[in-house]
Amino acid sequence: MTETPPVPRAEILARAEAAYLGLALGDALGASVEFMTPREIAHEYGVHREIIGGGWLKLKPGQVTDDTTMSLALGECILFNGGEVSALSCARAFDLWMRRKPVDIGNTVRRNLMLFRRSGQPAAPMSEHDAGNGAAMRVLPVALATLGLSEATVRAACRAQAHVTHHNAVSDAACEFLALAVQDFLLGNSLQQVYRQRIFPLVSEHAAFAFGERLRRANPSGWVVETMQAVLQALVNVGGFEHCVVDVVNRGGDADTTGAITGMLAGALYGRDALPQRWIKALDPAVRAACCDQARALVAAAPAPTFASRTA
Ligand code: MN
Ligand code: MN
């Protein structure tokens, strides 16, 4: 993407912060209605648009779930390694995260982390069944730490973190797309540019991700294909940060995760000022601070000397 003029560094940092806060806000908002159907949500809330906690996890208002806490664990590990994404240290970081008794944990994540404890091998065996969204939901720190690096390097780093728990081609495609799209937005690309240069090629290569008004999915499952369909449809068809996160979360299903991923992309696209103040106030203050600090530290650790748009 060579036609975009360089974005000032302060703006990149602000957008990185918005992406990380967006992830946490979407997680906190969606968790209240995770596993509900759109009809149940409408019956209980009309439109669910406030961060109030509750849900099947009985969260406190502003509390986040594994989507955010696994991202923070991964980001901490990348920072500890000077910005490098190494499979073994990611596996150790996720294992440590699991030992701290997180509020929730996906089945595939648990199974393959238990396997890592026994085998010491940081990459799970390849499996066509491990196409849940557990690797995609936590990819943001990799996107930030590899900002400005070649696309091949970004993709390899995505796979290193992903394969600890999800060694699957469809999950890989989602993780790599999400990291590259976040970077595109941070570097000032418009939604139209990202559609043309990133979303269209993705759905051309992986027809399963194709989305459209007719395909509008209620109740997206934890399958990364349905997650991506819902996320992309909301991002492309619904304008503005709050509107697109509210739209995706009210579809129910894996709502904390579709909310988190949509919030991450929309935060990077629409920027820090687009995040609703009332949501930021409602978010757990410790999580808010951790997201902001980590976003800035990860971008600072990115080894690229300049922050012009990607040229390769
Ligand atoms: Mn979750
Ligand atoms: Mn979830």
Coordinates of N, CA, C and O in Angstrom, one line a residue, residues 70-237:
M70 N -5.9 -12.9 27.4 CA -4.9 -13.6 26.7 C -4.1 -12.7 25.8 O -2.9 -12.9 25.6
S71 N -4.7 -11.6 25.3 CA -4.0 -10.6 24.5 C -3.0 -9.9 25.4 O -1.8 -9.8 25.0
L72 N -3.4 -9.6 26.6 CA -2.5 -8.9 27.5 C -1.3 -9.8 27.9 O -0.1 -9.3 28.0
A73 N -1.6 -11.1 28.1 CA -0.5 -12.0 28.4 C 0.5 -12.2 27.3 O 1.7 -12.2 27.5
L74 N -0.1 -12.2 26.1 CA 0.8 -12.3 24.9 C 1.6 -11.1 24.7 O 2.8 -11.1 24.5
G75 N 1.0 -9.9 24.9 CA 1.7 -8.7 24.7 C 2.8 -8.5 25.7 O 4.0 -8.1 25.4
E76 N 2.6 -8.9 27.0 CA 3.6 -8.8 28.0 C 4.8 -9.7 27.6 O 5.9 -9.3 27.8
C77 N 4.5 -10.9 27.1 CA 5.6 -11.8 26.7 C 6.4 -11.2 25.6 O 7.6 -11.3 25.5
I78 N 5.7 -10.6 24.6 CA 6.4 -10.0 23.5 C 7.3 -8.9 23.9 O 8.5 -8.7 23.5
L79 N 6.8 -8.1 24.9 CA 7.6 -6.9 25.4 C 8.8 -7.5 26.2 O 9.9 -6.9 26.0
F80 N 8.6 -8.5 26.9 CA 9.7 -9.1 27.7 C 10.8 -9.6 26.8 O 12.0 -9.5 27.1
N81 N 10.4 -10.0 25.6 CA 11.4 -10.5 24.6 C 11.8 -9.4 23.6 O 12.3 -9.7 22.5
G82 N 11.7 -8.2 24.0 CA 12.2 -7.1 23.2 C 11.5 -6.9 21.9 O 12.1 -6.4 20.9
G83 N 10.2 -7.3 21.8 CA 9.4 -7.2 20.6 C 9.4 -8.4 19.7 O 8.7 -8.4 18.7
E84 N 10.2 -9.4 20.1 CA 10.2 -10.6 19.3 C 9.1 -11.6 19.7 O 8.7 -11.7 20.8
V85 N 8.5 -12.2 18.7 CA 7.4 -13.2 18.9 C 8.0 -14.6 18.8 O 8.2 -15.1 17.6
S86 N 8.3 -15.2 19.9 CA 8.8 -16.5 19.8 C 7.8 -17.5 20.3 O 7.1 -17.3 21.3
A87 N 7.6 -18.6 19.5 CA 6.6 -19.6 19.8 C 6.7 -20.2 21.3 O 5.7 -20.2 22.0
L88 N 7.9 -20.5 21.7 CA 8.1 -21.1 23.0 C 7.7 -20.1 24.1 O 7.0 -20.5 25.1
S89 N 8.1 -18.9 24.0 CA 7.8 -17.9 25.1 C 6.3 -17.6 25.0 O 5.7 -17.4 26.1
C90 N 5.7 -17.6 23.9 CA 4.2 -17.5 23.8 C 3.5 -18.6 24.5 O 2.6 -18.4 25.3
A91 N 4.0 -19.9 24.3 CA 3.4 -21.0 24.9 C 3.5 -20.9 26.4 O 2.6 -21.2 27.2
R92 N 4.7 -20.5 26.9 CA 4.9 -20.4 28.3 C 4.0 -19.3 28.9 O 3.5 -19.5 30.0
A93 N 3.9 -18.2 28.2 CA 3.0 -17.1 28.7 C 1.6 -17.6 28.8 O 0.9 -17.2 29.7
F94 N 1.1 -18.3 27.8 CA -0.3 -18.8 27.8 C -0.5 -19.8 28.9 O -1.6 -19.8 29.6
D95 N 0.5 -20.6 29.1 CA 0.4 -21.6 30.2 C 0.3 -20.9 31.5 O -0.5 -21.3 32.4
L96 N 1.1 -19.9 31.7 CA 1.1 -19.1 33.0 C -0.3 -18.5 33.1 O -0.8 -18.4 34.2
W97 N -0.8 -17.9 32.0 CA -2.1 -17.3 32.0 C -3.1 -18.3 32.5 O -4.0 -18.0 33.3
M98 N -3.1 -19.6 32.0 CA -4.0 -20.6 32.4 C -3.9 -20.9 33.9 O -4.9 -21.2 34.5
R99 N -2.7 -20.9 34.4 CA -2.5 -21.3 35.8 C -3.1 -20.2 36.7 O -3.4 -20.5 37.9
R100 N -3.3 -19.0 36.2 CA -3.8 -17.9 37.0 C -5.4 -18.0 37.1 O -6.0 -17.0 37.5
K101 N -5.9 -19.1 36.6 CA -7.4 -19.3 36.7 C -8.2 -18.2 36.0 O -8.9 -17.5 36.7
P102 N -8.1 -18.1 34.7 CA -8.9 -17.0 34.0 C -10.4 -17.3 34.2 O -10.8 -18.4 34.4
V103 N -11.1 -16.2 34.0 CA -12.6 -16.3 34.1 C -13.2 -17.2 33.1 O -14.2 -17.9 33.4
D104 N -12.6 -17.3 31.9 CA -13.1 -18.3 31.0 C -11.9 -18.8 30.1 O -10.9 -18.1 30.0
I105 N -12.1 -20.0 29.5 CA -11.0 -20.5 28.7 C -11.7 -21.4 27.6 O -12.5 -22.2 28.0
G106 N -11.2 -21.3 26.4 CA -11.8 -22.1 25.3 C -11.3 -23.6 25.4 O -10.2 -23.8 25.9
N107 N -12.1 -24.5 24.9 CA -11.7 -25.9 25.0 C -10.4 -26.2 24.2 O -9.6 -27.0 24.7
T108 N -10.3 -25.6 23.0 CA -9.1 -25.9 22.2 C -7.9 -25.3 22.9 O -6.8 -25.9 22.9
V109 N -8.0 -24.1 23.5 CA -6.9 -23.5 24.2 C -6.5 -24.4 25.3 O -5.3 -24.7 25.5
R110 N -7.4 -24.8 26.1 CA -7.1 -25.7 27.3 C -6.4 -27.0 26.9 O -5.4 -27.4 27.4
R111 N -7.0 -27.6 25.9 CA -6.5 -29.0 25.4 C -5.1 -28.8 25.0 O -4.2 -29.6 25.3
N112 N -4.8 -27.8 24.1 CA -3.4 -27.8 23.6 C -2.4 -27.2 24.5 O -1.2 -27.4 24.4
L113 N -2.9 -26.4 25.5 CA -1.9 -25.9 26.5 C -1.6 -27.1 27.5 O -0.5 -27.2 27.9
M114 N -2.6 -28.0 27.7 CA -2.3 -29.2 28.5 C -1.3 -30.1 27.8 O -0.3 -30.6 28.4
L115 N -1.4 -30.1 26.5 CA -0.5 -30.9 25.7 C 0.9 -30.3 25.7 O 1.9 -31.0 25.8
F116 N 1.0 -29.0 25.7 CA 2.3 -28.3 25.8 C 3.0 -28.6 27.1 O 4.2 -28.9 27.1
R117 N 2.2 -28.6 28.2 CA 2.8 -29.0 29.5 C 3.4 -30.3 29.5 O 4.5 -30.5 30.1
R118 N 2.8 -31.3 28.7 CA 3.4 -32.6 28.7 C 4.5 -32.7 27.7 O 5.5 -33.4 28.0
S119 N 4.4 -32.1 26.5 CA 5.3 -32.3 25.5 C 6.5 -31.3 25.4 O 7.5 -31.6 24.9
G120 N 6.2 -30.1 25.9 CA 7.2 -29.0 25.8 C 7.3 -28.5 24.4 O 8.1 -27.6 24.1
Q121 N 6.5 -29.0 23.4 CA 6.5 -28.5 22.1 C 5.5 -27.3 22.0 O 4.3 -27.4 22.2
P122 N 6.0 -26.1 21.5 CA 5.2 -25.0 21.5 C 4.1 -25.0 20.4 O 3.1 -24.2 20.6
A123 N 4.3 -25.7 19.4 CA 3.2 -25.8 18.3 C 2.3 -27.0 18.5 O 2.8 -28.1 18.6
A124 N 1.0 -26.8 18.5 CA 0.1 -27.9 18.6 C 0.1 -28.7 17.3 O 0.5 -28.1 16.3
P125 N -0.3 -29.9 17.3 CA -0.3 -30.7 16.0 C -1.4 -30.0 15.1 O -2.4 -29.5 15.6
M126 N -1.1 -30.1 13.8 CA -2.1 -29.5 12.9 C -3.4 -30.3 13.0 O -3.4 -31.5 13.2
S127 N -4.5 -29.5 13.0 CA -5.8 -30.1 13.1 C -6.8 -29.4 12.3 O -7.0 -28.1 12.5
E128 N -7.6 -30.1 11.4 CA -8.6 -29.4 10.7 C -9.8 -29.0 11.6 O -10.6 -28.2 11.2
H129 N -9.8 -29.6 12.8 CA -11.0 -29.3 13.7 C -10.7 -28.0 14.5 O -11.6 -27.5 15.1
D130 N -9.4 -27.6 14.7 CA -9.1 -26.6 15.6 C -9.3 -25.2 14.9 O -8.3 -24.4 14.9
A131 N -10.5 -25.0 14.4 CA -10.7 -23.7 13.7 C -11.6 -22.8 14.5 O -12.5 -22.1 14.0
G132 N -11.5 -22.8 15.8 CA -12.2 -21.9 16.7 C -11.5 -20.5 16.6 O -10.5 -20.4 15.9
N133 N -12.0 -19.5 17.3 CA -11.4 -18.2 17.1 C -10.4 -17.8 18.2 O -10.1 -16.6 18.4
G134 N -9.9 -18.8 19.0 CA -9.1 -18.5 20.1 C -7.7 -17.9 19.8 O -7.2 -17.1 20.5
A135 N -7.2 -18.2 18.6 CA -5.9 -17.6 18.2 C -6.2 -16.2 17.6 O -5.4 -15.3 17.8
A136 N -7.3 -16.0 16.8 CA -7.6 -14.8 16.2 C -7.9 -13.7 17.2 O -7.5 -12.5 17.0
M137 N -8.6 -14.1 18.3 CA -9.1 -13.0 19.2 C -7.9 -12.4 20.0 O -8.1 -11.3 20.6
R138 N -6.7 -13.0 20.0 CA -5.6 -12.5 20.8 C -4.4 -12.0 19.9 O -3.3 -11.8 20.4
V139 N -4.7 -11.7 18.6 CA -3.5 -11.5 17.7 C -3.0 -10.0 17.7 O -2.0 -9.7 17.2
L140 N -3.8 -9.1 18.4 CA -3.5 -7.7 18.3 C -2.0 -7.4 18.7 O -1.4 -6.6 18.0
P141 N -1.5 -7.9 19.9 CA -0.1 -7.5 20.2 C 0.9 -7.8 19.1 O 1.9 -7.1 19.0
V142 N 0.6 -8.9 18.4 CA 1.6 -9.2 17.3 C 1.5 -8.2 16.2 O 2.5 -7.7 15.7
A143 N 0.3 -7.7 15.9 CA 0.1 -6.7 14.9 C 0.9 -5.4 15.3 O 1.5 -4.8 14.5
L144 N 0.8 -5.1 16.6 CA 1.5 -3.8 17.0 C 3.0 -4.0 17.0 O 3.7 -3.1 16.6
A145 N 3.5 -5.1 17.5 CA 4.9 -5.4 17.6 C 5.6 -5.5 16.3 O 6.8 -5.3 16.2
T146 N 4.9 -5.9 15.2 CA 5.5 -6.1 13.9 C 5.1 -5.0 12.9 O 5.3 -5.1 11.7
L147 N 4.6 -3.9 13.5 CA 4.2 -2.8 12.6 C 5.4 -2.3 11.8 O 6.5 -2.0 12.3
G148 N 5.3 -2.2 10.5 CA 6.3 -1.7 9.6 C 7.2 -2.8 9.1 O 8.0 -2.5 8.2
L149 N 7.1 -4.0 9.6 CA 7.9 -5.1 9.0 C 7.2 -5.7 7.8 O 6.1 -5.4 7.4
S150 N 8.0 -6.5 7.1 CA 7.4 -7.1 5.8 C 6.2 -7.9 6.1 O 6.1 -8.5 7.2
E151 N 5.4 -8.1 5.1 CA 4.2 -8.9 5.3 C 4.5 -10.3 5.6 O 3.8 -10.9 6.5
A152 N 5.5 -10.8 5.0 CA 5.9 -12.2 5.3 C 6.3 -12.4 6.8 O 6.0 -13.4 7.5
T153 N 7.0 -11.4 7.3 CA 7.4 -11.4 8.8 C 6.2 -11.4 9.7 O 6.1 -12.1 10.7
V154 N 5.3 -10.5 9.3 CA 4.0 -10.3 10.1 C 3.3 -11.7 10.1 O 2.8 -12.1 11.2
R155 N 3.1 -12.3 8.9 CA 2.4 -13.5 8.8 C 3.1 -14.6 9.7 O 2.4 -15.4 10.4
A156 N 4.4 -14.7 9.6 CA 5.1 -15.7 10.4 C 4.9 -15.5 11.9 O 4.7 -16.5 12.6
A157 N 4.9 -14.3 12.3 CA 4.8 -14.0 13.7 C 3.3 -14.4 14.2 O 3.1 -14.9 15.3
C158 N 2.4 -14.1 13.3 CA 1.0 -14.5 13.6 C 0.9 -16.0 13.8 O 0.2 -16.4 14.8
R159 N 1.5 -16.7 12.9 CA 1.4 -18.2 13.0 C 2.1 -18.7 14.3 O 1.6 -19.6 14.9
A160 N 3.2 -18.1 14.6 CA 4.0 -18.6 15.8 C 3.1 -18.5 17.0 O 3.0 -19.4 17.8
Q161 N 2.4 -17.4 17.2 CA 1.5 -17.3 18.4 C 0.3 -18.1 18.3 O -0.1 -18.8 19.2
A162 N -0.2 -18.2 17.1 CA -1.5 -18.9 16.8 C -1.3 -20.4 17.1 O -2.2 -21.1 17.7
H163 N -0.2 -21.0 16.6 CA -0.1 -22.5 16.5 C 0.1 -23.1 17.9 O 0.0 -24.3 18.1
V164 N 0.4 -22.2 18.9 CA 0.5 -22.8 20.3 C -0.8 -23.5 20.6 O -0.8 -24.6 21.2
T165 N -2.0 -23.0 20.2 CA -3.2 -23.6 20.5 C -4.1 -23.9 19.3 O -4.9 -24.8 19.3
H166 N -3.9 -23.2 18.2 CA -4.7 -23.4 17.0 C -3.8 -23.6 15.8 O -3.4 -22.6 15.2
H167 N -3.5 -24.8 15.4 CA -2.7 -25.1 14.2 C -3.6 -25.5 13.1 O -3.8 -26.6 12.8
N168 N -4.1 -24.5 12.4 CA -5.2 -24.7 11.4 C -5.1 -23.6 10.4 O -5.0 -22.4 10.7
A169 N -5.3 -24.0 9.1 CA -5.1 -23.1 8.0 C -6.2 -22.0 8.0 O -5.9 -20.8 7.6
V170 N -7.4 -22.3 8.3 CA -8.4 -21.3 8.3 C -8.2 -20.2 9.5 O -8.3 -19.0 9.3
S171 N -7.8 -20.7 10.6 CA -7.5 -19.9 11.7 C -6.3 -19.0 11.3 O -6.3 -17.8 11.6
D172 N -5.3 -19.6 10.7 CA -4.1 -18.8 10.2 C -4.5 -17.7 9.3 O -4.1 -16.5 9.5
A173 N -5.4 -18.0 8.4 CA -5.8 -16.9 7.4 C -6.5 -15.8 8.1 O -6.3 -14.6 7.8
A174 N -7.3 -16.1 9.1 CA -8.0 -15.1 9.9 C -7.0 -14.3 10.7 O -7.1 -13.0 10.7
C175 N -6.1 -14.9 11.4 CA -5.1 -14.2 12.2 C -4.3 -13.3 11.4 O -4.1 -12.1 11.7
E176 N -3.8 -13.8 10.3 CA -2.9 -12.9 9.4 C -3.7 -11.8 8.8 O -3.2 -10.6 8.8
F177 N -4.9 -12.0 8.4 CA -5.7 -10.9 7.8 C -5.9 -9.9 8.9 O -5.8 -8.7 8.7
L178 N -6.3 -10.3 10.1 CA -6.6 -9.3 11.2 C -5.4 -8.5 11.5 O -5.5 -7.2 11.6
A179 N -4.2 -9.1 11.7 CA -3.0 -8.3 12.0 C -2.7 -7.3 10.9 O -2.4 -6.2 11.2
L180 N -2.8 -7.8 9.6 CA -2.4 -6.9 8.5 C -3.4 -5.8 8.4 O -3.1 -4.6 8.1
A181 N -4.7 -6.1 8.6 CA -5.8 -5.1 8.5 C -5.6 -4.0 9.6 O -5.7 -2.8 9.3
V182 N -5.3 -4.5 10.8 CA -5.1 -3.5 11.9 C -3.9 -2.6 11.5 O -4.0 -1.4 11.6
Q183 N -2.8 -3.2 11.0 CA -1.7 -2.3 10.6 C -2.0 -1.4 9.5 O -1.6 -0.2 9.5
D184 N -2.8 -1.8 8.5 CA -3.3 -0.9 7.4 C -4.0 0.3 8.0 O -3.7 1.4 7.6
F185 N -4.9 0.0 8.9 CA -5.7 1.1 9.5 C -4.8 2.1 10.3 O -4.9 3.3 10.3
L186 N -3.8 1.5 11.1 CA -2.9 2.3 11.9 C -2.1 3.2 11.0 O -1.8 4.4 11.3
L187 N -1.8 2.7 9.8 CA -1.0 3.5 8.9 C -1.8 4.4 8.0 O -1.3 5.0 7.0
G188 N -3.1 4.5 8.3 CA -3.9 5.6 7.6 C -4.7 5.1 6.4 O -5.3 5.9 5.7
N189 N -4.7 3.8 6.2 CA -5.5 3.4 5.0 C -7.0 3.5 5.3 O -7.4 3.2 6.5
S190 N -7.8 3.8 4.3 CA -9.2 3.9 4.5 C -9.9 2.5 4.5 O -9.3 1.6 4.0
L191 N -11.1 2.5 4.9 CA -11.9 1.2 4.8 C -12.0 0.8 3.4 O -11.9 -0.4 3.1
Q192 N -12.1 1.7 2.4 CA -12.2 1.3 1.0 C -10.9 0.7 0.6 O -10.9 -0.3 -0.2
Q193 N -9.8 1.3 0.9 CA -8.5 0.7 0.6 C -8.3 -0.7 1.2 O -7.9 -1.6 0.5
V194 N -8.7 -0.8 2.4 CA -8.5 -2.1 3.1 C -9.5 -3.2 2.5 O -9.2 -4.3 2.3
Y195 N -10.7 -2.7 2.1 CA -11.6 -3.6 1.4 C -11.0 -4.1 0.1 O -11.0 -5.3 -0.1
R196 N -10.5 -3.2 -0.7 CA -9.9 -3.6 -2.0 C -8.7 -4.4 -1.9 O -8.5 -5.4 -2.6
Q197 N -7.8 -4.1 -0.9 CA -6.5 -4.7 -0.9 C -6.3 -5.8 0.1 O -5.3 -6.5 0.1
R198 N -7.3 -5.9 1.0 CA -7.2 -6.9 2.0 C -8.4 -7.8 2.2 O -8.3 -9.0 2.2
I199 N -9.6 -7.2 2.2 CA -10.8 -8.0 2.5 C -11.2 -8.8 1.2 O -11.5 -10.0 1.2
F200 N -11.2 -8.1 0.1 CA -11.6 -8.8 -1.2 C -10.7 -9.9 -1.5 O -11.1 -11.0 -1.8
P201 N -9.3 -9.8 -1.4 CA -8.4 -10.9 -1.6 C -8.7 -12.0 -0.6 O -8.6 -13.2 -1.0
L202 N -9.0 -11.7 0.6 CA -9.2 -12.8 1.6 C -10.4 -13.6 1.2 O -10.4 -14.8 1.2
V203 N -11.6 -13.0 0.9 CA -12.8 -13.8 0.6 C -12.7 -14.4 -0.8 O -13.3 -15.4 -1.1
S204 N -11.8 -13.9 -1.7 CA -11.5 -14.6 -2.9 C -10.8 -15.9 -2.7 O -11.0 -16.9 -3.3
E205 N -9.8 -15.8 -1.8 CA -9.0 -17.0 -1.5 C -9.7 -18.0 -0.6 O -9.5 -19.2 -0.8
H206 N -10.4 -17.5 0.3 CA -11.1 -18.3 1.3 C -12.6 -18.0 1.2 O -13.1 -17.2 1.9
A207 N -13.3 -18.8 0.3 CA -14.7 -18.5 0.0 C -15.5 -18.6 1.3 O -16.6 -17.9 1.4
A208 N -15.1 -19.4 2.2 CA -15.9 -19.5 3.5 C -16.1 -18.2 4.2 O -17.1 -18.0 4.9
F209 N -15.1 -17.3 4.1 CA -15.2 -16.0 4.8 C -16.2 -15.1 4.1 O -16.5 -14.0 4.7
A210 N -16.7 -15.4 2.9 CA -17.6 -14.5 2.2 C -18.8 -14.1 3.0 O -19.3 -14.9 3.8
F211 N -19.2 -12.8 2.9 CA -20.3 -12.3 3.7 C -21.1 -11.4 2.9 O -20.7 -11.0 1.8
G212 N -22.3 -11.1 3.3 CA -23.2 -10.3 2.5 C -24.4 -10.1 3.2 O -24.7 -10.8 4.2
E213 N -25.3 -9.2 2.8 CA -26.5 -9.0 3.6 C -27.3 -10.3 3.7 O -27.9 -10.6 4.7
R214 N -27.4 -11.0 2.6 CA -28.2 -12.3 2.6 C -27.6 -13.3 3.6 O -28.3 -14.1 4.1
L215 N -26.3 -13.2 3.8 CA -25.6 -14.2 4.7 C -25.6 -13.7 6.1 O -25.0 -14.4 6.9
R216 N -26.2 -12.6 6.4 CA -26.1 -12.0 7.7 C -26.4 -13.1 8.8 O -27.5 -13.6 8.8
R217 N -25.4 -13.4 9.6 CA -25.6 -14.5 10.5 C -26.0 -14.0 11.9 O -25.4 -13.2 12.5
A218 N -27.1 -14.6 12.3 CA -27.5 -14.4 13.7 C -26.7 -15.5 14.4 O -26.3 -16.5 13.9
N219 N -26.4 -15.2 15.7 CA -25.9 -16.2 16.6 C -24.5 -16.8 16.1 O -24.4 -18.0 16.0
P220 N -23.5 -16.0 15.7 CA -22.3 -16.6 15.2 C -21.7 -17.5 16.3 O -21.6 -17.1 17.5
S221 N -21.2 -18.7 15.9 CA -20.7 -19.7 16.8 C -19.2 -19.3 17.1 O -18.7 -18.3 16.6
G222 N -18.5 -20.1 17.8 CA -17.1 -19.8 18.1 C -16.2 -20.3 16.9 O -15.0 -20.2 17.0
W223 N -16.8 -20.7 15.8 CA -16.1 -21.1 14.6 C -15.5 -19.8 13.9 O -16.3 -18.9 13.7
V224 N -14.2 -19.8 13.6 CA -13.6 -18.6 13.2 C -14.2 -18.1 11.9 O -14.3 -16.9 11.6
V225 N -14.8 -19.0 11.1 CA -15.4 -18.6 9.8 C -16.6 -17.7 10.1 O -16.8 -16.6 9.5
E226 N -17.5 -18.2 11.0 CA -18.7 -17.4 11.3 C -18.3 -16.1 12.0 O -18.9 -15.0 11.8
T227 N -17.3 -16.1 12.9 CA -16.8 -14.9 13.5 C -16.4 -13.9 12.5 O -16.8 -12.7 12.6
M228 N -15.6 -14.3 11.5 CA -15.1 -13.4 10.5 C -16.2 -12.9 9.6 O -16.2 -11.7 9.3
Q229 N -17.2 -13.7 9.3 CA -18.3 -13.2 8.5 C -19.0 -12.1 9.2 O -19.3 -11.0 8.7
A230 N -19.3 -12.3 10.5 CA -20.0 -11.3 11.3 C -19.2 -10.0 11.5 O -19.7 -8.9 11.3
V231 N -17.9 -10.2 11.8 CA -17.0 -9.1 12.0 C -16.9 -8.2 10.7 O -17.0 -7.0 10.7
L232 N -16.6 -8.9 9.6 CA -16.4 -8.1 8.3 C -17.7 -7.5 7.9 O -17.7 -6.3 7.4
Q233 N -18.8 -8.2 8.1 CA -20.1 -7.6 7.7 C -20.4 -6.3 8.5 O -20.8 -5.3 7.9
A234 N -20.2 -6.4 9.8 CA -20.4 -5.2 10.6 C -19.5 -4.1 10.2 O -19.9 -2.9 10.1
L235 N -18.2 -4.4 10.0 CA -17.2 -3.4 9.7 C -17.5 -2.7 8.4 O -17.4 -1.5 8.3
V236 N -17.9 -3.5 7.4 CA -18.1 -3.0 6.1 C -19.4 -2.3 5.9 O -19.5 -1.2 5.3
N237 N -20.4 -2.8 6.6 CA -21.8 -2.3 6.3 C -22.3 -1.3 7.4 O -23.3 -0.7 7.1

